[in-house]
Amino acid sequence: MSDTLLERHAEALRFFGEQVRAVKGDQWDAPTPCSEWTVRDLVNHVTGEQLWIPPLITEGRTVEELGDAFSGDVLGDDPVAAWDRASGAAHAAFAASGALERTVRLSYGPALGSAYCSELTADCVVHTWDLCRGIGADDRLPDTLVEFSIKEVMPYADALAASGMYAEPVEVPAGADAQTRLLAMVGRTG
């Protein structure tokens, strides 16, 4: 399980990184399916999520201790380099011996490192689709990541909209493919 989880995590980070590298200079202010985020806002959000991982997993720090350490602009003048550094450190933290079995203290309470890794992997997958849409790239997600994300999101899909972080789920047409089902769970239509 842990090897598969780490493989999916690495795959999601790689795929998102490919899209970050594809952003053209005039696309950073383009809108995304995340109604209040531009392409830069979206990349900043996902990069910021990666920055939390090493202190929470490796150092055992808490969200409260870190406060707003990763608020605001974390991309600086070189968003690609910022992404590469953050994603590399995040994956290394999860891949360290025992990291997935550790308890991490998140904003919503304690969780196993493996649950945190799964959650962030699925989030990265969905945001990769958002980024693809924002920059006009092919938005077809790898089947392995779609299936992984469906299994991760399904148990709490109904609660996502209530969290205020996702739109209401949308109705899934009969015979919809797995990617369409995943996107519908998180309030997106594709």
PDB file of C-alpha atoms in Angstrom:
ATOM      1  CA  MET A   1       0.000   0.000   0.000  1.00  0.00           C
ATOM      2  CA  SER A   2       2.669   2.540   0.965  1.00  0.00           C
ATOM      3  CA  ASP A   3       4.665   1.954  -2.240  1.00  0.00           C
ATOM      4  CA  THR A   4       1.524   2.387  -4.339  1.00  0.00           C
ATOM      5  CA  LEU A   5       0.538   5.517  -2.420  1.00  0.00           C
ATOM      6  CA  LEU A   6       3.998   7.021  -2.874  1.00  0.00           C
ATOM      7  CA  GLU A   7       3.898   6.139  -6.577  1.00  0.00           C
ATOM      8  CA  ARG A   8       0.526   7.896  -7.004  1.00  0.00           C
ATOM      9  CA  HIS A   9       1.785  10.887  -5.019  1.00  0.00           C
ATOM     10  CA  ALA A  10       4.898  11.178  -7.201  1.00  0.00           C
ATOM     11  CA  GLU A  11       2.807  10.729 -10.350  1.00  0.00           C
ATOM     12  CA  ALA A  12       0.375  13.481  -9.294  1.00  0.00           C
ATOM     13  CA  LEU A  13       3.224  15.866  -8.497  1.00  0.00           C
ATOM     14  CA  ARG A  14       4.935  15.115 -11.818  1.00  0.00           C
ATOM     15  CA  PHE A  15       1.743  15.651 -13.787  1.00  0.00           C
ATOM     16  CA  PHE A  16       0.974  18.941 -12.043  1.00  0.00           C
ATOM     17  CA  GLY A  17       4.591  20.031 -12.563  1.00  0.00           C
ATOM     18  CA  GLU A  18       4.331  19.334 -16.290  1.00  0.00           C
ATOM     19  CA  GLN A  19       1.372  21.705 -16.449  1.00  0.00           C
ATOM     20  CA  VAL A  20       3.180  24.364 -14.392  1.00  0.00           C
ATOM     21  CA  ARG A  21       6.051  24.223 -16.889  1.00  0.00           C
ATOM     22  CA  ALA A  22       3.538  24.607 -19.743  1.00  0.00           C
ATOM     23  CA  VAL A  23       2.126  27.913 -18.432  1.00  0.00           C
ATOM     24  CA  LYS A  24       2.981  30.690 -20.877  1.00  0.00           C
ATOM     25  CA  GLY A  25       3.974  34.115 -19.603  1.00  0.00           C
ATOM     26  CA  ASP A  26       0.619  35.664 -20.477  1.00  0.00           C
ATOM     27  CA  GLN A  27      -1.415  32.864 -18.844  1.00  0.00           C
ATOM     28  CA  TRP A  28      -0.600  33.448 -15.174  1.00  0.00           C
ATOM     29  CA  ASP A  29      -3.593  35.790 -14.804  1.00  0.00           C
ATOM     30  CA  ALA A  30      -5.979  33.537 -16.757  1.00  0.00           C
ATOM     31  CA  PRO A  31      -9.110  32.270 -14.966  1.00  0.00           C
ATOM     32  CA  THR A  32      -9.466  28.670 -13.786  1.00  0.00           C
ATOM     33  CA  PRO A  33     -12.488  26.525 -12.895  1.00  0.00           C
ATOM     34  CA  CYS A  34     -11.787  27.582  -9.276  1.00  0.00           C
ATOM     35  CA  SER A  35     -13.943  30.679  -9.614  1.00  0.00           C
ATOM     36  CA  GLU A  36     -11.851  33.006  -7.466  1.00  0.00           C
ATOM     37  CA  TRP A  37      -8.411  31.806  -8.603  1.00  0.00           C
ATOM     38  CA  THR A  38      -6.249  32.719 -11.540  1.00  0.00           C
ATOM     39  CA  VAL A  39      -3.673  30.261 -12.856  1.00  0.00           C
ATOM     40  CA  ARG A  40      -1.079  31.853 -10.556  1.00  0.00           C
ATOM     41  CA  ASP A  41      -3.418  31.652  -7.546  1.00  0.00           C
ATOM     42  CA  LEU A  42      -4.035  27.970  -8.256  1.00  0.00           C
ATOM     43  CA  VAL A  43      -0.330  27.129  -8.643  1.00  0.00           C
ATOM     44  CA  ASN A  44       0.390  29.161  -5.507  1.00  0.00           C
ATOM     45  CA  HIS A  45      -2.242  27.184  -3.571  1.00  0.00           C
ATOM     46  CA  VAL A  46      -0.954  23.754  -4.616  1.00  0.00           C
ATOM     47  CA  THR A  47       2.664  24.823  -4.043  1.00  0.00           C
ATOM     48  CA  GLY A  48       1.716  26.142  -0.613  1.00  0.00           C
ATOM     49  CA  GLU A  49       0.109  22.806   0.249  1.00  0.00           C
ATOM     50  CA  GLN A  50       3.423  21.087  -0.509  1.00  0.00           C
ATOM     51  CA  LEU A  51       5.299  23.504   1.747  1.00  0.00           C
ATOM     52  CA  TRP A  52       3.241  22.374   4.757  1.00  0.00           C
ATOM     53  CA  ILE A  53       4.252  18.731   4.382  1.00  0.00           C
ATOM     54  CA  PRO A  54       7.890  18.714   5.600  1.00  0.00           C
ATOM     55  CA  PRO A  55       7.277  20.610   8.855  1.00  0.00           C
ATOM     56  CA  LEU A  56       4.119  18.639   9.637  1.00  0.00           C
ATOM     57  CA  ILE A  57       5.457  15.185   8.688  1.00  0.00           C
ATOM     58  CA  THR A  58       9.192  15.422   9.315  1.00  0.00           C
ATOM     59  CA  GLU A  59       9.315  17.885  12.190  1.00  0.00           C
ATOM     60  CA  GLY A  60       6.016  16.946  13.867  1.00  0.00           C
ATOM     61  CA  ARG A  61       4.933  20.578  14.012  1.00  0.00           C
ATOM     62  CA  THR A  62       1.293  21.612  14.108  1.00  0.00           C
ATOM     63  CA  VAL A  63      -0.791  23.882  11.917  1.00  0.00           C
ATOM     64  CA  GLU A  64      -1.134  26.228  14.886  1.00  0.00           C
ATOM     65  CA  GLU A  65       2.646  26.403  15.385  1.00  0.00           C
ATOM     66  CA  LEU A  66       3.194  27.227  11.721  1.00  0.00           C
ATOM     67  CA  GLY A  67       0.411  29.804  11.648  1.00  0.00           C
ATOM     68  CA  ASP A  68       0.491  31.790   8.422  1.00  0.00           C
ATOM     69  CA  ALA A  69       4.028  30.726   7.435  1.00  0.00           C
ATOM     70  CA  PHE A  70       2.824  29.680   3.986  1.00  0.00           C
ATOM     71  CA  SER A  71       0.202  32.348   3.393  1.00  0.00           C
ATOM     72  CA  GLY A  72       0.464  34.848   0.594  1.00  0.00           C
ATOM     73  CA  ASP A  73       2.696  34.492  -2.430  1.00  0.00           C
ATOM     74  CA  VAL A  74       4.970  31.450  -2.172  1.00  0.00           C
ATOM     75  CA  LEU A  75       5.923  31.463  -5.870  1.00  0.00           C
ATOM     76  CA  GLY A  76       8.081  34.569  -6.028  1.00  0.00           C
ATOM     77  CA  ASP A  77       9.665  35.473  -9.357  1.00  0.00           C
ATOM     78  CA  ASP A  78      10.114  31.877 -10.515  1.00  0.00           C
ATOM     79  CA  PRO A  79       6.932  29.816 -10.052  1.00  0.00           C
ATOM     80  CA  VAL A  80       8.421  26.742 -11.739  1.00  0.00           C
ATOM     81  CA  ALA A  81      11.445  26.678  -9.431  1.00  0.00           C
ATOM     82  CA  ALA A  82       9.214  27.289  -6.399  1.00  0.00           C
ATOM     83  CA  TRP A  83       7.016  24.352  -7.441  1.00  0.00           C
ATOM     84  CA  ASP A  84       9.998  22.087  -8.073  1.00  0.00           C
ATOM     85  CA  ARG A  85      11.520  22.819  -4.652  1.00  0.00           C
ATOM     86  CA  ALA A  86       8.241  22.457  -2.760  1.00  0.00           C
ATOM     87  CA  SER A  87       7.092  19.291  -4.518  1.00  0.00           C
ATOM     88  CA  GLY A  88      10.502  17.638  -4.196  1.00  0.00           C
ATOM     89  CA  ALA A  89      10.677  18.345  -0.464  1.00  0.00           C
ATOM     90  CA  ALA A  90       7.067  17.220   0.025  1.00  0.00           C
ATOM     91  CA  HIS A  91       7.598  13.886  -1.690  1.00  0.00           C
ATOM     92  CA  ALA A  92      10.862  13.303   0.173  1.00  0.00           C
ATOM     93  CA  ALA A  93       9.070  13.940   3.479  1.00  0.00           C
ATOM     94  CA  PHE A  94       6.327  11.405   2.709  1.00  0.00           C
ATOM     95  CA  ALA A  95       8.866   8.875   1.365  1.00  0.00           C
ATOM     96  CA  ALA A  96      11.035   8.990   4.512  1.00  0.00           C
ATOM     97  CA  SER A  97      11.043   5.851   6.603  1.00  0.00           C
ATOM     98  CA  GLY A  98       7.967   5.702   8.858  1.00  0.00           C
ATOM     99  CA  ALA A  99       6.455   8.945   7.580  1.00  0.00           C
ATOM    100  CA  LEU A 100       3.208   7.394   6.376  1.00  0.00           C
ATOM    101  CA  GLU A 101       2.653   5.723   9.764  1.00  0.00           C
ATOM    102  CA  ARG A 102       3.206   8.927  11.765  1.00  0.00           C
ATOM    103  CA  THR A 103       0.339  10.907  13.184  1.00  0.00           C
ATOM    104  CA  VAL A 104       0.183  14.426  11.814  1.00  0.00           C
ATOM    105  CA  ARG A 105      -1.857  17.155  13.475  1.00  0.00           C
ATOM    106  CA  LEU A 106      -3.884  18.937  10.822  1.00  0.00           C
ATOM    107  CA  SER A 107      -6.403  21.779  11.072  1.00  0.00           C
ATOM    108  CA  TYR A 108      -9.246  19.251  11.383  1.00  0.00           C
ATOM    109  CA  GLY A 109      -7.469  16.989  13.879  1.00  0.00           C
ATOM    110  CA  PRO A 110      -4.968  14.142  13.928  1.00  0.00           C
ATOM    111  CA  ALA A 111      -4.479  11.934  10.860  1.00  0.00           C
ATOM    112  CA  LEU A 112      -2.039   9.297   9.734  1.00  0.00           C
ATOM    113  CA  GLY A 113       0.628  10.456   7.332  1.00  0.00           C
ATOM    114  CA  SER A 114      -0.793   8.021   4.781  1.00  0.00           C
ATOM    115  CA  ALA A 115      -4.242   9.661   4.996  1.00  0.00           C
ATOM    116  CA  TYR A 116      -2.685  13.109   4.623  1.00  0.00           C
ATOM    117  CA  CYS A 117      -0.670  11.934   1.613  1.00  0.00           C
ATOM    118  CA  SER A 118      -3.782  10.398   0.019  1.00  0.00           C
ATOM    119  CA  GLU A 119      -5.798  13.561   0.558  1.00  0.00           C
ATOM    120  CA  LEU A 120      -3.138  15.803  -0.958  1.00  0.00           C
ATOM    121  CA  THR A 121      -2.590  13.427  -3.874  1.00  0.00           C
ATOM    122  CA  ALA A 122      -6.271  13.544  -4.824  1.00  0.00           C
ATOM    123  CA  ASP A 123      -6.329  17.322  -4.341  1.00  0.00           C
ATOM    124  CA  CYS A 124      -3.326  17.682  -6.645  1.00  0.00           C
ATOM    125  CA  VAL A 125      -5.040  15.533  -9.278  1.00  0.00           C
ATOM    126  CA  VAL A 126      -8.187  17.662  -9.286  1.00  0.00           C
ATOM    127  CA  HIS A 127      -6.168  20.879  -9.332  1.00  0.00           C
ATOM    128  CA  THR A 128      -4.148  19.548 -12.258  1.00  0.00           C
ATOM    129  CA  TRP A 129      -7.397  19.348 -14.203  1.00  0.00           C
ATOM    130  CA  ASP A 130      -8.173  22.926 -13.101  1.00  0.00           C
ATOM    131  CA  LEU A 131      -4.745  24.064 -14.275  1.00  0.00           C
ATOM    132  CA  CYS A 132      -5.115  22.281 -17.612  1.00  0.00           C
ATOM    133  CA  ARG A 133      -8.410  24.066 -18.124  1.00  0.00           C
ATOM    134  CA  GLY A 134      -6.897  27.412 -17.132  1.00  0.00           C
ATOM    135  CA  ILE A 135      -4.074  27.161 -19.663  1.00  0.00           C
ATOM    136  CA  GLY A 136      -6.028  25.410 -22.414  1.00  0.00           C
ATOM    137  CA  ALA A 137      -4.045  22.152 -22.194  1.00  0.00           C
ATOM    138  CA  ASP A 138      -5.357  18.630 -22.715  1.00  0.00           C
ATOM    139  CA  ASP A 139      -7.320  17.994 -19.515  1.00  0.00           C
ATOM    140  CA  ARG A 140      -7.395  14.198 -19.728  1.00  0.00           C
ATOM    141  CA  LEU A 141      -6.079  12.861 -16.429  1.00  0.00           C
ATOM    142  CA  PRO A 142      -4.141   9.586 -16.165  1.00  0.00           C
ATOM    143  CA  ASP A 143      -6.473   6.680 -15.352  1.00  0.00           C
ATOM    144  CA  THR A 144      -4.315   5.596 -12.413  1.00  0.00           C
ATOM    145  CA  LEU A 145      -4.705   9.002 -10.774  1.00  0.00           C
ATOM    146  CA  VAL A 146      -8.429   9.210 -11.508  1.00  0.00           C
ATOM    147  CA  GLU A 147      -9.129   5.798  -9.957  1.00  0.00           C
ATOM    148  CA  PHE A 148      -6.956   6.600  -6.945  1.00  0.00           C
ATOM    149  CA  SER A 149      -8.711   9.941  -6.447  1.00  0.00           C
ATOM    150  CA  ILE A 150     -12.201   8.469  -6.725  1.00  0.00           C
ATOM    151  CA  LYS A 151     -11.386   5.977  -3.963  1.00  0.00           C
ATOM    152  CA  GLU A 152      -9.952   8.769  -1.829  1.00  0.00           C
ATOM    153  CA  VAL A 153     -12.742  11.326  -2.339  1.00  0.00           C
ATOM    154  CA  MET A 154     -15.804   9.054  -2.385  1.00  0.00           C
ATOM    155  CA  PRO A 155     -16.096   8.494   1.404  1.00  0.00           C
ATOM    156  CA  TYR A 156     -16.273  12.231   2.134  1.00  0.00           C
ATOM    157  CA  ALA A 157     -17.541  13.648  -1.176  1.00  0.00           C
ATOM    158  CA  ASP A 158     -20.857  14.774   0.323  1.00  0.00           C
ATOM    159  CA  ALA A 159     -19.073  16.833   2.984  1.00  0.00           C
ATOM    160  CA  LEU A 160     -16.753  18.686   0.601  1.00  0.00           C
ATOM    161  CA  ALA A 161     -19.224  21.406  -0.376  1.00  0.00           C
ATOM    162  CA  ALA A 162     -20.127  21.970   3.285  1.00  0.00           C
ATOM    163  CA  SER A 163     -16.447  22.694   3.987  1.00  0.00           C
ATOM    164  CA  GLY A 164     -16.709  25.724   1.703  1.00  0.00           C
ATOM    165  CA  MET A 165     -13.634  24.604  -0.206  1.00  0.00           C
ATOM    166  CA  TYR A 166     -15.504  22.898  -3.057  1.00  0.00           C
ATOM    167  CA  ALA A 167     -18.591  23.561  -5.117  1.00  0.00           C
ATOM    168  CA  GLU A 168     -21.674  21.398  -4.712  1.00  0.00           C
ATOM    169  CA  PRO A 169     -21.374  18.010  -6.429  1.00  0.00           C
ATOM    170  CA  VAL A 170     -22.935  17.928  -9.869  1.00  0.00           C
ATOM    171  CA  GLU A 171     -25.175  15.227 -11.246  1.00  0.00           C
ATOM    172  CA  VAL A 172     -23.320  12.530 -13.123  1.00  0.00           C
ATOM    173  CA  PRO A 173     -24.795  11.539 -16.471  1.00  0.00           C
ATOM    174  CA  ALA A 174     -25.578   7.855 -16.973  1.00  0.00           C
ATOM    175  CA  GLY A 175     -22.610   5.971 -18.355  1.00  0.00           C
ATOM    176  CA  ALA A 176     -20.141   8.708 -17.395  1.00  0.00           C
ATOM    177  CA  ASP A 177     -16.478   7.785 -17.424  1.00  0.00           C
ATOM    178  CA  ALA A 178     -14.370   7.732 -14.267  1.00  0.00           C
ATOM    179  CA  GLN A 179     -12.890  11.207 -14.791  1.00  0.00           C
ATOM    180  CA  THR A 180     -16.343  12.740 -15.205  1.00  0.00           C
ATOM    181  CA  ARG A 181     -17.496  10.988 -12.002  1.00  0.00           C
ATOM    182  CA  LEU A 182     -14.475  12.280 -10.078  1.00  0.00           C
ATOM    183  CA  LEU A 183     -14.945  15.841 -11.294  1.00  0.00           C
ATOM    184  CA  ALA A 184     -18.658  15.727 -10.483  1.00  0.00           C
ATOM    185  CA  MET A 185     -17.897  14.697  -6.895  1.00  0.00           C
ATOM    186  CA  VAL A 186     -15.839  17.863  -6.451  1.00  0.00           C
ATOM    187  CA  GLY A 187     -18.326  20.155  -8.161  1.00  0.00           C
ATOM    188  CA  ARG A 188     -16.752  20.375 -11.589  1.00  0.00           C
ATOM    189  CA  THR A 189     -18.152  19.657 -14.998  1.00  0.00           C
ATOM    190  CA  GLY A 190     -15.822  18.496 -17.696  1.00  0.00           C
TER     191      GLY A 190
END
